[in-house]
PDB file of C-alpha atoms and ligand atoms in Angstrom:
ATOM      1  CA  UNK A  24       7.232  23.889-178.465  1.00  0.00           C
ATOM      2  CA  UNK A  25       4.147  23.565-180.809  1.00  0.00           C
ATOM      3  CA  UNK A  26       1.245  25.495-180.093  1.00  0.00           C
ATOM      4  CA  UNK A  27      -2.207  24.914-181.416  1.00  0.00           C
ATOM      5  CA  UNK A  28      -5.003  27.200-181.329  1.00  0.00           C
ATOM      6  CA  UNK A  29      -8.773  26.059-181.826  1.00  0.00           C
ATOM      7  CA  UNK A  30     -11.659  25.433-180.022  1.00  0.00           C
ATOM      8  CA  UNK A  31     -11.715  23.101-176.899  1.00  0.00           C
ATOM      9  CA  UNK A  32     -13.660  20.254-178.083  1.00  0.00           C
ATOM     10  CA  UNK A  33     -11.118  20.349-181.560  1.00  0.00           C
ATOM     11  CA  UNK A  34      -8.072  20.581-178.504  1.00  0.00           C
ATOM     12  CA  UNK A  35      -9.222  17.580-176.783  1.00  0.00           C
ATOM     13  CA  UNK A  36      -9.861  15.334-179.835  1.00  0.00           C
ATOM     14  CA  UNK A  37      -6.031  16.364-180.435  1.00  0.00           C
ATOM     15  CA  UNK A  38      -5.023  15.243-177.175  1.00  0.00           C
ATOM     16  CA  UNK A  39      -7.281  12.544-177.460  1.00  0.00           C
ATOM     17  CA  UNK A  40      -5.440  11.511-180.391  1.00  0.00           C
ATOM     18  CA  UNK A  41      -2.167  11.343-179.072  1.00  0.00           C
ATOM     19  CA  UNK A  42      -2.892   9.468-176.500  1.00  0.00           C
ATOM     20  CA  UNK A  43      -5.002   6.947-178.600  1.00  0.00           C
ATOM     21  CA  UNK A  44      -1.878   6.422-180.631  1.00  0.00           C
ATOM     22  CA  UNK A  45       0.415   5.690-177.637  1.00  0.00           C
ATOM     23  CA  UNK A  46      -2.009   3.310-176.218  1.00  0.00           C
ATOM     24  CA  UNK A  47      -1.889   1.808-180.011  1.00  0.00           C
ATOM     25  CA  UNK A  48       1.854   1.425-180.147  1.00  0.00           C
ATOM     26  CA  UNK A  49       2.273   0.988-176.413  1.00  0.00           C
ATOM     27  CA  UNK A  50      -0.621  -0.645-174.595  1.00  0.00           C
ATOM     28  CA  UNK A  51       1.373  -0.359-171.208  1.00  0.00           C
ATOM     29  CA  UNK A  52       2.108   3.429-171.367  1.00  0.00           C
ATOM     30  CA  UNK A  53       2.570   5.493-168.382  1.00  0.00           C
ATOM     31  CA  UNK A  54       0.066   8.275-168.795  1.00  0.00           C
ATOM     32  CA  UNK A  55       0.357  11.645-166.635  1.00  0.00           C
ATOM     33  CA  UNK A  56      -2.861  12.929-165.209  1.00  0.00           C
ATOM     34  CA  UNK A  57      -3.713  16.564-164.329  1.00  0.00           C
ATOM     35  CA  UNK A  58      -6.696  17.445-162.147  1.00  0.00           C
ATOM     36  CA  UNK A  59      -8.910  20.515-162.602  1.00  0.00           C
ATOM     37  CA  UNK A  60     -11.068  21.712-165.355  1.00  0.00           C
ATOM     38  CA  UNK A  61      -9.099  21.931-168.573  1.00  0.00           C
ATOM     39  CA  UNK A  62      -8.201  18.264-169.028  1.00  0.00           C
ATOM     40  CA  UNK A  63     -11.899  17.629-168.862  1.00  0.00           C
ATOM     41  CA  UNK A  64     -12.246  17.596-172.530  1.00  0.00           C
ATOM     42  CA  UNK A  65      -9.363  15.224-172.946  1.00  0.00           C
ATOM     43  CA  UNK A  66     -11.078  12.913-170.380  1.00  0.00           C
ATOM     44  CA  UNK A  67     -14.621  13.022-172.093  1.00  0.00           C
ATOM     45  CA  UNK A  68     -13.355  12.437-175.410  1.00  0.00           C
ATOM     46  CA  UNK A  69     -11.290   9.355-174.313  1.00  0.00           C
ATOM     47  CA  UNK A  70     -14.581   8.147-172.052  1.00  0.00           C
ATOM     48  CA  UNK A  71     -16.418   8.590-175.564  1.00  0.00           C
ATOM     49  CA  UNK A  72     -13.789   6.344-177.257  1.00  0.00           C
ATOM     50  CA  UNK A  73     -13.435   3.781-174.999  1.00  0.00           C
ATOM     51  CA  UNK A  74     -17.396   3.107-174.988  1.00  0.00           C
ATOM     52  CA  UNK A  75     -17.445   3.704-178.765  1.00  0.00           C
ATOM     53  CA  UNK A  76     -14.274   2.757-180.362  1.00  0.00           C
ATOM     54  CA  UNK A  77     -12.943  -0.083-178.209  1.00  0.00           C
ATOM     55  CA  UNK A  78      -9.779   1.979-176.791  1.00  0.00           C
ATOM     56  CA  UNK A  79      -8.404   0.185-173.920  1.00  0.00           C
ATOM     57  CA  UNK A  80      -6.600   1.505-170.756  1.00  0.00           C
ATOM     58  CA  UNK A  81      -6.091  -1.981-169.683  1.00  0.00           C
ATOM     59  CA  UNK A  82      -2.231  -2.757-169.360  1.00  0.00           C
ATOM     60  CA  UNK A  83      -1.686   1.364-169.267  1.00  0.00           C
ATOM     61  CA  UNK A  84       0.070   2.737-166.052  1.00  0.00           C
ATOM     62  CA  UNK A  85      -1.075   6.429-164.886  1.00  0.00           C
ATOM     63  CA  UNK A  86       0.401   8.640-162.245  1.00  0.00           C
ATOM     64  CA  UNK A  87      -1.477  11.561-160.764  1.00  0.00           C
ATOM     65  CA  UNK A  88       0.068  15.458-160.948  1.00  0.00           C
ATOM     66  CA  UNK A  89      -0.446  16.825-156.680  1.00  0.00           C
ATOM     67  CA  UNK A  90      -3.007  15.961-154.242  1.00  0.00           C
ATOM     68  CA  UNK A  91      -4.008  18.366-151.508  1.00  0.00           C
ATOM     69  CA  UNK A  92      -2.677  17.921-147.969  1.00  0.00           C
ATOM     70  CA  UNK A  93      -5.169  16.945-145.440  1.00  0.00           C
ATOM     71  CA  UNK A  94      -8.679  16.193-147.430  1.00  0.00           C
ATOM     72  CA  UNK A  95     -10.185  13.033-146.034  1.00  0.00           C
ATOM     73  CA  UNK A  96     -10.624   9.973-148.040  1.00  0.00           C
ATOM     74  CA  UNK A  97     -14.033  10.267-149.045  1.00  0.00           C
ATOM     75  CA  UNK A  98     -13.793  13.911-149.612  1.00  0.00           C
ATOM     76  CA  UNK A  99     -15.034  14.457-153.040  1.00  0.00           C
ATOM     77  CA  UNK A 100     -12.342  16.891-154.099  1.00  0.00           C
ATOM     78  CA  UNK A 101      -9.507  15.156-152.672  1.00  0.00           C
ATOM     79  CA  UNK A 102      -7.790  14.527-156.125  1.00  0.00           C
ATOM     80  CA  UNK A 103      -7.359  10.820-156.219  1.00  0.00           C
ATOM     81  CA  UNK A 104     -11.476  10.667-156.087  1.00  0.00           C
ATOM     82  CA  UNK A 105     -11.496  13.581-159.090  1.00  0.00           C
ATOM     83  CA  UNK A 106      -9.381  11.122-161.023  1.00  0.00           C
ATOM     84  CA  UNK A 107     -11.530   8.618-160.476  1.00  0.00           C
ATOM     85  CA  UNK A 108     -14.657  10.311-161.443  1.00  0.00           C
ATOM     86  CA  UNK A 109     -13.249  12.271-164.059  1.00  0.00           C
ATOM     87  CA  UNK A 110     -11.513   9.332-165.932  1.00  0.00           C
ATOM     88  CA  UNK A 111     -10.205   6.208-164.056  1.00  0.00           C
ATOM     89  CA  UNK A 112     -14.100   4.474-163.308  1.00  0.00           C
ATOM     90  CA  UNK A 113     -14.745   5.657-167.228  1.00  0.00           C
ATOM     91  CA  UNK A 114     -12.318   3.689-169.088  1.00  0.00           C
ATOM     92  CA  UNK A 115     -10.694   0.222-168.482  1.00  0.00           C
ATOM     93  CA  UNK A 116      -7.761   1.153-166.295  1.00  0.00           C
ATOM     94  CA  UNK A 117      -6.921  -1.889-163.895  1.00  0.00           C
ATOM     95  CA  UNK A 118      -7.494  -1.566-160.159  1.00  0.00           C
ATOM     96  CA  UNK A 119      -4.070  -0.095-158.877  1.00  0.00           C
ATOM     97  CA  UNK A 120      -2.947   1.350-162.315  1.00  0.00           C
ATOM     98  CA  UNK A 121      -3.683   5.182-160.974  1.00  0.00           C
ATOM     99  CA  UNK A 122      -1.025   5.967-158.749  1.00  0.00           C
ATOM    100  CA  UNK A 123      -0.481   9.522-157.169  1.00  0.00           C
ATOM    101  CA  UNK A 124       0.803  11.383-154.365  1.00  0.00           C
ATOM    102  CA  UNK A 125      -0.454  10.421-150.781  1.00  0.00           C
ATOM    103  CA  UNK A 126      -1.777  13.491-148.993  1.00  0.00           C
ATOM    104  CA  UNK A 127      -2.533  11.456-145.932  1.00  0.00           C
ATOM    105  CA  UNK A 128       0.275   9.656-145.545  1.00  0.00           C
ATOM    106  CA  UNK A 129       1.604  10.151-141.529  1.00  0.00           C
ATOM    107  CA  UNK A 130       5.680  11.124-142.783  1.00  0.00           C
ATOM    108  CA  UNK A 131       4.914  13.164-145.989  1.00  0.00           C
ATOM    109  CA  UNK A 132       8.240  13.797-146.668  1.00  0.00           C
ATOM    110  CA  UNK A 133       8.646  10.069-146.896  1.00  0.00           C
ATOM    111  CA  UNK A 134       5.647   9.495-148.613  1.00  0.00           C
ATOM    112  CA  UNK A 135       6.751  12.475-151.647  1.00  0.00           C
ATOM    113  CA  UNK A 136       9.906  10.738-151.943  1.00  0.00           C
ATOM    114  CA  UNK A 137       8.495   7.054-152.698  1.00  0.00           C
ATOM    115  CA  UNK A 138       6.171   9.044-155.456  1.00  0.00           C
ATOM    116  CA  UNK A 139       9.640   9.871-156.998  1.00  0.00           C
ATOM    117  CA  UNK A 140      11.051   6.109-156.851  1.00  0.00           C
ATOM    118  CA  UNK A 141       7.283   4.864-157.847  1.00  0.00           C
ATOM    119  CA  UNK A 142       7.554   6.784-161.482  1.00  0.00           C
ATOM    120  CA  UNK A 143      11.236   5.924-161.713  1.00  0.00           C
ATOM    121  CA  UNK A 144      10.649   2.296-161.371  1.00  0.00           C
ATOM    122  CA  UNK A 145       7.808   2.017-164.040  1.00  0.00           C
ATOM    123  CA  UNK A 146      10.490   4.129-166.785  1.00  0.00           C
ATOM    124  CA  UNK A 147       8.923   7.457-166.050  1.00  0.00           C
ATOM    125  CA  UNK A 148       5.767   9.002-167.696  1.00  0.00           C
ATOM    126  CA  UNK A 149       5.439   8.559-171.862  1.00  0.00           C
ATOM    127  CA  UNK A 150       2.814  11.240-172.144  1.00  0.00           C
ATOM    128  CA  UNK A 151       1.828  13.715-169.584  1.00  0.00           C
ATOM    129  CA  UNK A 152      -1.610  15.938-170.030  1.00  0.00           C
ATOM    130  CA  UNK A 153      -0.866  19.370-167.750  1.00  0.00           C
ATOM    131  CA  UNK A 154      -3.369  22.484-166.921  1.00  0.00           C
ATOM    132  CA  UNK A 155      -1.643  25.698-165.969  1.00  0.00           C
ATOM    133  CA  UNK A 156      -3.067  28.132-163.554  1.00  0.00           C
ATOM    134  CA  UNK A 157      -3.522  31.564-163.510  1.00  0.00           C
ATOM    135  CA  UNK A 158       0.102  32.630-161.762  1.00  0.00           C
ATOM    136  CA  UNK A 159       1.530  30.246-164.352  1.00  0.00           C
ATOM    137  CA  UNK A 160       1.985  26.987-161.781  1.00  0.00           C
ATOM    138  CA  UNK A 161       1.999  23.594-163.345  1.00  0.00           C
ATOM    139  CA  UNK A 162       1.046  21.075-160.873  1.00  0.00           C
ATOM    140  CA  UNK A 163       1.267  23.501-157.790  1.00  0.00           C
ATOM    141  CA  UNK A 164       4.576  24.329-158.726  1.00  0.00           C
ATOM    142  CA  UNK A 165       3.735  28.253-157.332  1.00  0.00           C
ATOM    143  CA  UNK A 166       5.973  30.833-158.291  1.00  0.00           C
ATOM    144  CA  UNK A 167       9.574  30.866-156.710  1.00  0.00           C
ATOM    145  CA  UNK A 168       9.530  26.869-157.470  1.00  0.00           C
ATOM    146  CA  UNK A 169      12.930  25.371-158.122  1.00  0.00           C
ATOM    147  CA  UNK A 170      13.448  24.459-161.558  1.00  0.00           C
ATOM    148  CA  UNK A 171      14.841  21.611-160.209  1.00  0.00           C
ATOM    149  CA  UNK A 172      12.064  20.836-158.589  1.00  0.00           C
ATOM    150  CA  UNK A 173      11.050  17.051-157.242  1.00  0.00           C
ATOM    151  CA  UNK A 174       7.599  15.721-156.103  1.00  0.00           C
ATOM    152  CA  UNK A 175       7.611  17.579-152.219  1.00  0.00           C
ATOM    153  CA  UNK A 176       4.974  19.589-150.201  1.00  0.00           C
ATOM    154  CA  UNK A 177       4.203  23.219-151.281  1.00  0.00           C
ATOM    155  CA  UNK A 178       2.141  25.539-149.951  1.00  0.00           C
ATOM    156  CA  UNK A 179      -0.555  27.228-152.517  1.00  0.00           C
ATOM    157  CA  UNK A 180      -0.835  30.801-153.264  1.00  0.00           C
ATOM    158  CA  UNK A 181      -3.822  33.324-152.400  1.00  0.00           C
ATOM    159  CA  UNK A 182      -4.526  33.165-155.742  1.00  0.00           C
ATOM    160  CA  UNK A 183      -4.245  29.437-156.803  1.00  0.00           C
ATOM    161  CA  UNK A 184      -6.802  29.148-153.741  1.00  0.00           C
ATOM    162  CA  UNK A 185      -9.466  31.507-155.014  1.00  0.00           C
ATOM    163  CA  UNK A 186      -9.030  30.175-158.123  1.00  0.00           C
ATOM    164  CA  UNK A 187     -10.036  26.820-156.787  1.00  0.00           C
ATOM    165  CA  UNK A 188     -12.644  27.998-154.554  1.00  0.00           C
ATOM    166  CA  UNK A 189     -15.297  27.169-157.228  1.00  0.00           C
ATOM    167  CA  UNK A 190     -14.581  23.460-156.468  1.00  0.00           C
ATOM    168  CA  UNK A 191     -15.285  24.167-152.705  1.00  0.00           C
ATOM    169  CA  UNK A 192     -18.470  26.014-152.537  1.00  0.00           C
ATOM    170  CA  UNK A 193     -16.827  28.830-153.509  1.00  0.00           C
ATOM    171  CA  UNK A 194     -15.259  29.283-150.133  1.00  0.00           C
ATOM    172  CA  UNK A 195     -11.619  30.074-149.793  1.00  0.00           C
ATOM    173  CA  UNK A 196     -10.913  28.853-146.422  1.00  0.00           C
ATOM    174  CA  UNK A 197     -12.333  25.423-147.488  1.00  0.00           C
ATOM    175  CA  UNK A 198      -9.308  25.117-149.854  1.00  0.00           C
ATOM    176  CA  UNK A 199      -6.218  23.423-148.110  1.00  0.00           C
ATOM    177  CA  UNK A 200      -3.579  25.593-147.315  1.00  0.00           C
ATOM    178  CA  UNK A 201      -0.691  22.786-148.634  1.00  0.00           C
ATOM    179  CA  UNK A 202      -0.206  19.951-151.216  1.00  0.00           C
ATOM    180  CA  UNK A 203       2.093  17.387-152.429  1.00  0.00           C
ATOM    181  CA  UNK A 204       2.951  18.136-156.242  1.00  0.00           C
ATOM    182  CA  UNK A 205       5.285  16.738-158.828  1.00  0.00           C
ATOM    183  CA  UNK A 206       8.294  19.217-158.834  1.00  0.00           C
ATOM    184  CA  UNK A 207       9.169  20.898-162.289  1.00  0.00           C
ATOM    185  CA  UNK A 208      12.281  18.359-162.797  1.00  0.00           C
ATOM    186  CA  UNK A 209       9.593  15.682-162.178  1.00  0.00           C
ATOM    187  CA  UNK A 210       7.255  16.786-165.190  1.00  0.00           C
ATOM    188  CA  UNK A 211      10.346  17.542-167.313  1.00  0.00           C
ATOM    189  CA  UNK A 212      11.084  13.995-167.155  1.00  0.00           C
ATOM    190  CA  UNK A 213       8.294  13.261-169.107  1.00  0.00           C
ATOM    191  CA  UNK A 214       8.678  12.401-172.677  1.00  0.00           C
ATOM    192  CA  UNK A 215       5.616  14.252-174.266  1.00  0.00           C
ATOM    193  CA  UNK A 216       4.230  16.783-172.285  1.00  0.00           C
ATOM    194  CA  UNK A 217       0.614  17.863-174.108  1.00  0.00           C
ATOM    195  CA  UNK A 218      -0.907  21.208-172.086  1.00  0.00           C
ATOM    196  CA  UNK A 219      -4.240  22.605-172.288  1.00  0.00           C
ATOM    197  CA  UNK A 220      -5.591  26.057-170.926  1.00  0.00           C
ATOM    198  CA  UNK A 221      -8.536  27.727-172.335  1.00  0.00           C
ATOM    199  CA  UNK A 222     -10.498  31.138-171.300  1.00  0.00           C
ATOM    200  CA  UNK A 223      -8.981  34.767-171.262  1.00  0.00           C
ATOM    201  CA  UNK A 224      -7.948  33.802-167.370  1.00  0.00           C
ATOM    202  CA  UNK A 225      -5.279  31.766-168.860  1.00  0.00           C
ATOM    203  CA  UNK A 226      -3.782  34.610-171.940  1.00  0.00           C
ATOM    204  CA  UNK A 227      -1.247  36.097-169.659  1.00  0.00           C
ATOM    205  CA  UNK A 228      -0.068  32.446-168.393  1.00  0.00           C
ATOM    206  CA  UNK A 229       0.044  30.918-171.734  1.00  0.00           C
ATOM    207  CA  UNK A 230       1.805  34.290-173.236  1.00  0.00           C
ATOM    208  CA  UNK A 231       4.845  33.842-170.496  1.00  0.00           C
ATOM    209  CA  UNK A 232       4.797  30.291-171.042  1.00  0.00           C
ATOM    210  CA  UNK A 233       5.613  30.034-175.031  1.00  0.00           C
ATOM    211  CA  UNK A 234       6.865  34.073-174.875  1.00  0.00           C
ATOM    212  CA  UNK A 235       8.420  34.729-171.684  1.00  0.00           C
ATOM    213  CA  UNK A 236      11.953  34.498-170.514  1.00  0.00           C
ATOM    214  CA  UNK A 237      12.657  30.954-168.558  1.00  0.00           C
ATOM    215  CA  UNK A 238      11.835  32.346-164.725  1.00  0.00           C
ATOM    216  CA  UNK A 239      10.754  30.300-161.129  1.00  0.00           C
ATOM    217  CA  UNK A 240       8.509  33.278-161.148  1.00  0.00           C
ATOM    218  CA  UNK A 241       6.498  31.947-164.180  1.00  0.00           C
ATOM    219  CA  UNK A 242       7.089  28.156-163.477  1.00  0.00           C
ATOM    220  CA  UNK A 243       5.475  26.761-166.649  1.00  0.00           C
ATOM    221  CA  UNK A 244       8.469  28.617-168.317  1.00  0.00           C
ATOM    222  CA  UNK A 245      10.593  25.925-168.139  1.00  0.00           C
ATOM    223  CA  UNK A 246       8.702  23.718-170.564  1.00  0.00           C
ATOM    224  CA  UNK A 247      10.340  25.775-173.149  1.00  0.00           C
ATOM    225  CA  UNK A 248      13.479  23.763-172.125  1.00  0.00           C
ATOM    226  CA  UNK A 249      11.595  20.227-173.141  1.00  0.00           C
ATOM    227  CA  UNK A 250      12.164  18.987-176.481  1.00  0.00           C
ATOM    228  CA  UNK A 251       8.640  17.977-177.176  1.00  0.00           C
ATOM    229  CA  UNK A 252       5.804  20.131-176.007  1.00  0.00           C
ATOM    230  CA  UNK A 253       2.133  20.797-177.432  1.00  0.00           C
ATOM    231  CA  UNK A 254      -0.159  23.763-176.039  1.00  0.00           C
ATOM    232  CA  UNK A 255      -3.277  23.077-176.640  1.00  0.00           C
ATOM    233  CA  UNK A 256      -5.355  26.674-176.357  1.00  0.00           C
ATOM    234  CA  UNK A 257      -8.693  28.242-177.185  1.00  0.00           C
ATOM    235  CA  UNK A 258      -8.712  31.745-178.672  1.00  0.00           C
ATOM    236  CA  UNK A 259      -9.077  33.485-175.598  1.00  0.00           C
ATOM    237  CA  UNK A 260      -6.090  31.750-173.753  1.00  0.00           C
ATOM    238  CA  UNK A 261      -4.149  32.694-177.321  1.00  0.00           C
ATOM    239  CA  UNK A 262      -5.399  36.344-177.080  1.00  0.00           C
ATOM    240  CA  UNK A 263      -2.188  36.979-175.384  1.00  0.00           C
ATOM    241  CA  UNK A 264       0.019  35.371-177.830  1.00  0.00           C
ATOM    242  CA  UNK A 265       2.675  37.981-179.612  1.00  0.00           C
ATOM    243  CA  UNK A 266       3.095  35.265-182.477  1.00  0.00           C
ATOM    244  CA  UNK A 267      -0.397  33.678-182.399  1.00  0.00           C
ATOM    245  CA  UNK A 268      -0.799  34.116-186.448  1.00  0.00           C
ATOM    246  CA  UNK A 269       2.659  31.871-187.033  1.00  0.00           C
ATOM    247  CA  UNK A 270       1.354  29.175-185.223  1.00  0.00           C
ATOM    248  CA  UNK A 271      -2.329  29.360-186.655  1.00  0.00           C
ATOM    249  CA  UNK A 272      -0.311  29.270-189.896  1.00  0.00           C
ATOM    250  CA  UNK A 273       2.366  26.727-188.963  1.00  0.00           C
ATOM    251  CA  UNK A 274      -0.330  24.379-187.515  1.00  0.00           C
ATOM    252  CA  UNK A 275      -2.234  24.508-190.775  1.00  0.00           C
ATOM    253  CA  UNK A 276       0.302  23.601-192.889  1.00  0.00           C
ATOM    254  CA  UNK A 277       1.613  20.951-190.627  1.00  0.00           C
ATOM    255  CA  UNK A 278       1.195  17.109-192.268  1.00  0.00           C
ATOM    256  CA  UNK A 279      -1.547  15.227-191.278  1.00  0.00           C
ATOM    257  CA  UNK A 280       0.874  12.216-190.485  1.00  0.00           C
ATOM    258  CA  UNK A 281       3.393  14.312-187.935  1.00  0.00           C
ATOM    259  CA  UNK A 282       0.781  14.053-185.470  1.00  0.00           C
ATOM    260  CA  UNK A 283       1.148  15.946-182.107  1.00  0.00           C
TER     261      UNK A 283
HETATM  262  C1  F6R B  18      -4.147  19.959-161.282  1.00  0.00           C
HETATM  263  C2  F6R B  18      -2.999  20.829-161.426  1.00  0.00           C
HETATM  264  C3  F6R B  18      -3.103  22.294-161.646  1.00  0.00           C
HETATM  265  C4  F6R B  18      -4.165  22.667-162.659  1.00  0.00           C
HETATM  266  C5  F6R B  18      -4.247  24.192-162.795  1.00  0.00           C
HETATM  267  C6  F6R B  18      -5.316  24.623-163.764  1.00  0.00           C
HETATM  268  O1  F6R B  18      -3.736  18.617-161.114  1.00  0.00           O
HETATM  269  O2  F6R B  18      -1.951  20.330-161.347  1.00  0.00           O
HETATM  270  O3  F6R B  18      -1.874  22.775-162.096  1.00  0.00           O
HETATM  271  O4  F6R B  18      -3.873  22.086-163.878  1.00  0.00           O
HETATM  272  O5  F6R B  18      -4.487  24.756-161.548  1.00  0.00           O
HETATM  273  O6  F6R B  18      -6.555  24.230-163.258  1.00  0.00           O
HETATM  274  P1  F6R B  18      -7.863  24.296-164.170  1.00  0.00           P
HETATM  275  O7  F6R B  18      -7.631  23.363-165.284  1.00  0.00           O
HETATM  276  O8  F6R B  18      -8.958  23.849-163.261  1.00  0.00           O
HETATM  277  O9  F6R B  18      -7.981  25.705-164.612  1.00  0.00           O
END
């Protein structure tokens, strides 16, 4: 696990990078997409590139984290129109190429399971970008997740709720009770997983994460079981971090060329 500490627009010009590379050697990569605010600087960076630069989404393949349970269609925080906005209208992605979980769907159990055989059949994601919350979730894998986890309905914590509010007026009982998410085994499958988390909300997630011992009760924990993962974190999400000066120094005399 490689962790890099700096500020966020520096993190998302990393990410930004990585992805931009991919695309490069592998114009029809399947690209994971997280939700939420810390991916935002990933998103505006690769907006900014795609205007500026010519970086093209065209023949790329992306597949959505979760999606709330319930949220009509034209809700505005229902998460396939957050993907949209945040990303999908900004760059060149074709019509169809953002897939994710279907929170309306009549038989969700049915509709989780064709998720699954919808990232299988396109080889499974190359690069995934994750956020982590608070109680250490990826996706809404909430404490007490299997580590085996597949994509399945899950209901949210107190906390992941509050901490979501903000989106919803800041009113808890706006925020759906349940949601369809990627299970842990699902994200593991990925073959570059690239998180970000920044703000001292974050220090005790991101501490258990790259620290802690492996545990359902700090689901991010299991990343340390993936052979290629970069956190991405500001200084306050490293505050936490027991061996934050090794990786400021490892980072810094890290090869340009390695990339992420
Ligand atoms: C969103 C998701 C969540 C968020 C996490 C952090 O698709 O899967 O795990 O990444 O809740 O959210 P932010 O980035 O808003 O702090």
């Amino acid at each position: 696990m490689e962790v890099v500490i700096g500020p966020a627009p520096e993190l998302g010009r990393l990410a930004a990078d990585a992805i931009a590379l991919l695309l490069r050697a592998q114009p029809d990569a399947v690209l994971g997409l997280a939700t939420g605010s810390s991916p935002l600087v990933v998103y505006d960076e690769l907006a900014r590139r795609h205007d500026e630069e010519g970086l093209s989404f065209a023949r790329a393949r992306a597949f959505m984290l979760d999606e709330y349970v319930g949220l009509e269609e034209d809700h505005p925080e229902r998460y396939r129109n957050v993907i949209d906005k945040d990303i999908a209208t900004r760059v060149d992605l074709a019509p169809g190429a953002v897939q994710g979980p279907d929170g309306l769907a009549k038989d969700l159990v049915v509709a989780c399971r064709a998720y699954e055989e919808a990232i299988a059949a396109v080889g499974g994601v190359d690069l995934q970008i994750l956020g982590i919350g608070t109680d250490g979730h990826i996706a809404f894998n909430e404490p007490g997740s299997s580590l085996a986890s597949r994509t399945r309905i899950k209901t949210l914590t107190r906390q992941t709720r509050e901490d979501n509010a903000r989106f919803f007026d800041g009113d808890v009982d706006k925020v759906p009770t349940h949601c369809l998410t990627q299970g842990l085994a699902t994200i593991m499958s990925a073959r570059h997983i690239v998180l970000l988390a920044t703000g001292r909300g974050k220090a005790e997630a991101v501490h258990q994460l790259v620290e802690g011992p492996v545990s359902a009760m700090w689901p991010a924990t299991i990343l340390q079981h993936h052979p290629h993962v970069t956190v991405l974190v500001d200084d306050a999400a490293a505050s936490r971090l027991q061996l934050a000066d090794y990786y400021r120094e490892t980072y810094l005399a890290k090869p340009a060329w390695q990339g992420l």
